[in-house]
CSV table of C-alpha atoms in Angstrom, one decimal:
chain,number,residue,atom,x,y,z
F,12,MET,CA,-104.0,64.7,187.2
F,13,SER,CA,-104.4,64.2,183.5
F,14,SER,CA,-101.7,64.6,180.9
F,15,ALA,CA,-100.9,64.3,177.2
F,16,SER,CA,-97.7,64.5,175.3
F,17,VAL,CA,-99.1,66.5,172.4
F,18,ALA,CA,-102.3,68.5,172.3
F,19,PRO,CA,-104.8,67.9,169.5
F,20,SER,CA,-103.8,71.2,168.0
F,21,GLY,CA,-100.3,69.9,167.5
F,22,ARG,CA,-98.9,72.3,170.1
F,23,ALA,CA,-97.1,71.1,173.2
F,24,PRO,CA,-99.6,70.8,176.0
F,25,ARG,CA,-99.7,73.5,178.7
F,26,ARG,CA,-99.4,72.7,182.4
F,27,ILE,CA,-102.4,74.3,184.2
F,28,ALA,CA,-102.6,74.3,188.0
F,29,LEU,CA,-106.1,74.1,189.3
F,30,ILE,CA,-106.5,75.2,192.9
F,31,HIS,CA,-109.7,74.3,194.7
F,32,ALA,CA,-111.4,75.0,198.1
F,33,LEU,CA,-114.3,72.6,197.5
F,34,ARG,CA,-114.0,69.0,196.6
F,35,HIS,CA,-116.9,69.4,194.1
F,36,SER,CA,-114.9,71.7,191.9
F,37,PRO,CA,-112.5,69.4,190.0
F,38,PRO,CA,-115.0,67.5,187.9
F,39,PRO,CA,-116.7,70.5,186.2
F,40,ILE,CA,-113.4,72.2,185.3
F,41,GLU,CA,-111.9,69.0,184.1
F,42,ALA,CA,-115.0,68.4,181.9
F,43,ALA,CA,-114.7,71.9,180.5
F,44,PHE,CA,-111.1,71.3,179.6
F,45,ALA,CA,-112.0,68.0,177.9
F,46,ARG,CA,-114.7,69.7,175.8
F,47,LEU,CA,-113.0,73.1,175.0
F,48,TRP,CA,-109.2,72.6,175.3
F,49,PRO,CA,-108.3,68.9,175.5
F,50,GLY,CA,-104.8,67.5,175.8
F,51,GLN,CA,-103.5,69.9,178.5
F,52,ILE,CA,-101.7,68.8,181.6
F,53,LEU,CA,-104.0,69.5,184.6
F,54,MET,CA,-102.8,69.5,188.2
F,55,ASN,CA,-105.3,69.6,191.0
F,56,LEU,CA,-104.5,71.1,194.4
F,57,LEU,CA,-107.3,70.9,197.0
F,58,ASP,CA,-107.6,72.4,200.4
F,59,ASP,CA,-111.2,71.9,201.4
F,60,SER,CA,-110.6,73.5,204.8
F,61,LEU,CA,-110.4,76.9,203.2
F,62,SER,CA,-114.2,77.4,202.7
F,63,ALA,CA,-114.9,76.0,206.2
F,64,ASP,CA,-112.4,78.3,207.8
F,65,LEU,CA,-113.8,81.3,205.9
F,66,ALA,CA,-117.3,80.4,207.0
F,67,ARG,CA,-116.2,80.2,210.6
F,68,GLU,CA,-114.0,83.3,210.7
F,69,GLY,CA,-116.5,85.4,208.7
F,70,ALA,CA,-113.9,87.4,206.8
F,71,LEU,CA,-110.7,87.0,204.7
F,72,THR,CA,-107.7,87.5,206.9
F,73,PRO,CA,-103.9,88.0,206.3
F,74,ARG,CA,-103.4,84.4,207.4
F,75,MET,CA,-105.8,83.3,204.7
F,76,THR,CA,-103.9,85.3,202.1
F,77,GLU,CA,-100.6,83.7,203.2
F,78,ARG,CA,-102.2,80.3,202.7
F,79,PHE,CA,-103.1,81.3,199.1
F,80,LEU,CA,-99.6,82.6,198.5
F,81,THR,CA,-98.2,79.3,199.6
F,82,LEU,CA,-100.5,77.3,197.3
F,83,GLY,CA,-99.7,79.6,194.4
F,84,ARG,CA,-95.9,79.4,194.9
F,85,TYR,CA,-96.1,75.6,195.2
F,86,ALA,CA,-98.0,75.4,191.9
F,87,ALA,CA,-95.5,77.7,190.2
F,88,GLY,CA,-92.7,75.6,191.5
F,89,THR,CA,-94.1,72.6,189.7
F,90,GLY,CA,-93.6,74.3,186.4
F,91,ALA,CA,-97.2,75.5,185.8
F,92,ASP,CA,-97.8,77.8,182.8
F,93,ALA,CA,-100.9,79.2,184.5
F,94,ILE,CA,-103.0,78.9,187.6
F,95,LEU,CA,-106.7,78.9,187.8
F,96,PHE,CA,-108.3,79.2,191.2
F,97,THR,CA,-111.8,77.7,191.4
F,98,CYS,CA,-112.9,79.1,194.8
F,99,SER,CA,-115.1,82.1,194.2
F,100,ALA,CA,-115.1,83.6,197.7
F,101,PHE,CA,-111.4,84.5,197.9
F,102,GLY,CA,-111.0,87.2,195.3
F,103,PRO,CA,-108.5,89.5,197.3
F,104,CYS,CA,-106.4,86.4,198.2
F,105,ILE,CA,-106.1,85.4,194.5
F,106,GLU,CA,-105.2,89.0,193.5
F,107,ALA,CA,-102.3,88.8,196.0
F,108,VAL,CA,-101.1,85.6,194.3
F,109,ALA,CA,-101.4,87.2,190.8
F,110,ALA,CA,-99.3,90.1,192.0
F,111,ASP,CA,-96.8,87.8,193.6
F,112,LEU,CA,-96.4,85.5,190.5
F,113,ALA,CA,-96.7,88.1,187.7
F,114,PRO,CA,-96.4,87.8,184.8
F,115,MET,CA,-97.7,84.2,185.0
F,116,PRO,CA,-101.4,84.1,184.2
F,117,VAL,CA,-103.3,83.7,187.5
F,118,LEU,CA,-107.0,83.7,187.1
F,119,LYS,CA,-109.7,84.3,189.6
F,120,PRO,CA,-112.5,81.8,189.0
F,121,ASN,CA,-115.0,84.4,188.0
F,122,GLU,CA,-113.1,87.0,186.0
F,123,ALA,CA,-113.7,85.4,182.5
F,124,MET,CA,-117.3,84.7,183.2
F,125,ILE,CA,-117.9,88.3,184.4
F,126,GLU,CA,-116.2,89.6,181.3
F,127,GLU,CA,-118.7,87.6,179.2
F,128,ALA,CA,-121.7,88.3,181.4
F,129,VAL,CA,-121.5,92.1,181.1
F,130,THR,CA,-121.8,91.8,177.3
F,131,LYS,CA,-125.3,90.4,177.9
F,132,GLY,CA,-126.8,93.4,179.7
F,133,ARG,CA,-126.6,95.7,182.7
F,134,ARG,CA,-128.6,93.6,185.2
F,135,ILE,CA,-126.8,90.3,186.0
F,136,GLY,CA,-128.2,87.6,188.4
F,137,LEU,CA,-125.6,86.0,190.5
F,138,LEU,CA,-126.7,82.5,191.7
F,139,VAL,CA,-124.5,80.9,194.4
F,140,THR,CA,-124.7,78.0,196.8
F,141,PHE,CA,-121.9,79.3,199.2
F,142,PRO,CA,-123.1,82.6,200.7
F,143,GLY,CA,-119.5,83.8,201.2
F,144,THR,CA,-119.2,84.2,197.4
F,145,ILE,CA,-121.5,87.2,197.3
F,146,PRO,CA,-119.4,89.8,199.2
F,147,SER,CA,-116.2,88.6,197.4
F,148,MET,CA,-117.5,88.3,193.9
F,149,THR,CA,-120.0,91.3,193.6
F,150,PRO,CA,-117.2,94.0,193.7
F,151,GLU,CA,-115.5,92.2,190.7
F,152,PHE,CA,-118.3,93.4,188.4
F,153,PRO,CA,-117.6,96.8,186.7
F,154,ALA,CA,-119.3,100.0,187.7
F,155,GLY,CA,-122.7,100.4,186.1
F,156,ILE,CA,-123.7,96.8,186.4
F,157,THR,CA,-126.5,95.8,188.8
F,158,VAL,CA,-125.8,92.5,190.4
F,159,VAL,CA,-128.8,90.7,191.8
F,160,PRO,CA,-127.5,88.0,194.2
F,161,LYS,CA,-129.4,84.9,195.1
F,162,VAL,CA,-128.4,81.9,197.3
F,163,ALA,CA,-129.7,78.5,196.5
F,164,GLU,CA,-130.3,77.6,200.1
F,165,GLY,CA,-129.4,74.0,201.0
F,166,GLY,CA,-127.8,73.4,197.6
F,167,LEU,CA,-124.3,73.0,198.9
F,168,ALA,CA,-125.4,70.8,201.7
F,169,ALA,CA,-127.2,68.5,199.3
F,170,LEU,CA,-124.1,68.3,197.1
F,171,ASP,CA,-122.0,67.5,200.2
F,172,ALA,CA,-124.4,64.7,200.9
F,173,GLY,CA,-124.1,63.3,197.3
F,174,ASP,CA,-127.7,64.4,196.5
F,175,THR,CA,-127.0,66.0,193.1
F,176,ALA,CA,-130.7,65.9,192.1
F,177,THR,CA,-131.7,68.0,195.1
F,178,HIS,CA,-128.8,70.4,194.4
F,179,ASP,CA,-129.9,70.9,190.9
F,180,ARG,CA,-133.5,71.3,191.8
F,181,LEU,CA,-132.7,73.9,194.5
F,182,ALA,CA,-130.6,75.9,192.0
F,183,MET,CA,-133.4,75.8,189.5
F,184,GLU,CA,-136.0,77.0,192.0
F,185,ALA,CA,-133.8,79.8,193.3
F,186,ALA,CA,-133.0,81.0,189.8
F,187,ARG,CA,-136.7,81.7,189.2
F,188,ASP,CA,-136.2,84.9,191.3
F,189,LEU,CA,-133.6,86.1,188.8
F,190,ARG,CA,-135.9,86.0,185.7
F,191,ASP,CA,-135.9,89.8,185.5
F,192,CYS,CA,-132.2,89.8,184.9
F,193,ASP,CA,-130.5,90.1,181.5
F,194,ALA,CA,-128.3,87.0,182.2
F,195,ILE,CA,-127.5,84.7,185.1
F,196,ALA,CA,-124.0,84.0,186.3
F,197,LEU,CA,-123.4,80.7,188.2
F,198,GLY,CA,-121.0,81.6,191.0
F,199,GLN,CA,-119.7,78.2,191.9
F,200,PHE,CA,-117.9,75.8,189.6
F,201,SER,CA,-120.1,73.1,191.1
F,202,LEU,CA,-123.2,74.9,189.9
F,203,ALA,CA,-122.2,74.4,186.2
F,204,ARG,CA,-124.0,71.0,186.3
F,205,ALA,CA,-127.3,72.9,186.8
F,206,LYS,CA,-126.9,75.2,183.8
F,207,ALA,CA,-129.5,73.5,181.6
F,208,MET,CA,-132.1,73.5,184.3
F,209,VAL,CA,-131.5,77.1,185.2
F,210,GLU,CA,-131.8,78.1,181.5
F,211,GLN,CA,-135.1,76.2,181.3
F,212,ALA,CA,-136.5,77.8,184.4
F,213,THR,CA,-135.6,81.4,183.5
F,214,GLY,CA,-135.3,81.6,179.7
F,215,LYS,CA,-132.2,83.7,180.2
F,216,PRO,CA,-128.6,83.3,179.1
F,217,VAL,CA,-126.7,81.3,181.8
F,218,LEU,CA,-122.9,81.5,182.1
F,219,THR,CA,-120.7,79.1,183.9
F,220,THR,CA,-117.3,79.7,185.4
F,221,PRO,CA,-115.6,76.6,184.0
F,222,ASP,CA,-116.3,77.2,180.4
F,223,SER,CA,-115.5,80.9,180.5
F,224,ALA,CA,-112.2,80.3,182.4
F,225,VAL,CA,-111.0,77.6,180.0
F,226,LEU,CA,-111.6,79.7,177.0
F,227,LYS,CA,-109.8,82.7,178.5
F,228,LEU,CA,-106.8,80.5,179.4
F,229,LYS,CA,-106.7,79.2,175.9
F,230,ARG,CA,-106.5,82.7,174.6
F,231,LEU,CA,-103.9,83.9,177.1
F,232,LEU,CA,-101.6,81.0,176.4
F,233,GLY,CA,-101.8,81.4,172.7
F,234,ALA,CA,-103.4,78.1,171.8
């Protein structure tokens, strides 16, 4: 957790709950806040069994939705001004939390990035390291957008093993298959670290979930 008594803008800092399903997600979103909206109070909640359970069960279940509702209600109970989920494969579960806690801002990890990506063209590459992201995230794009999914095979395993160089290389190599797209969306928060390499490999605009999410929260909360 990081905190500040007064944000650099002079406004009182906002309390943002960050809810993660992968232990690799906190650093990139914390870095994005530090660059784009410093001085806020960040609270991290991590349940790294969520992704493993989804991979084992093969589909989102009512029990999974209840787990997300529990996490969201806990975050709200701490006094959070907004909640950002960083787990891309759980869109319907997050929508349930947003409905439950309305009108509190509850953001899916991808929504801000998708809003930005569709301004870049009609054919968007979606690069992921967790395959479960594809069936959850693809329907979040609006009608008329062609989503071209690509899994950087082995990337997440490399990251789990602490081999960030291999993770980044695999992301870059997989991204070459998306060079015919208008832009490339990186579907995991943990992929943000590979943005520059993907840009270099493809020559395309590359969007990350952390940066887009922080900027949207900043707008929503009137900063």
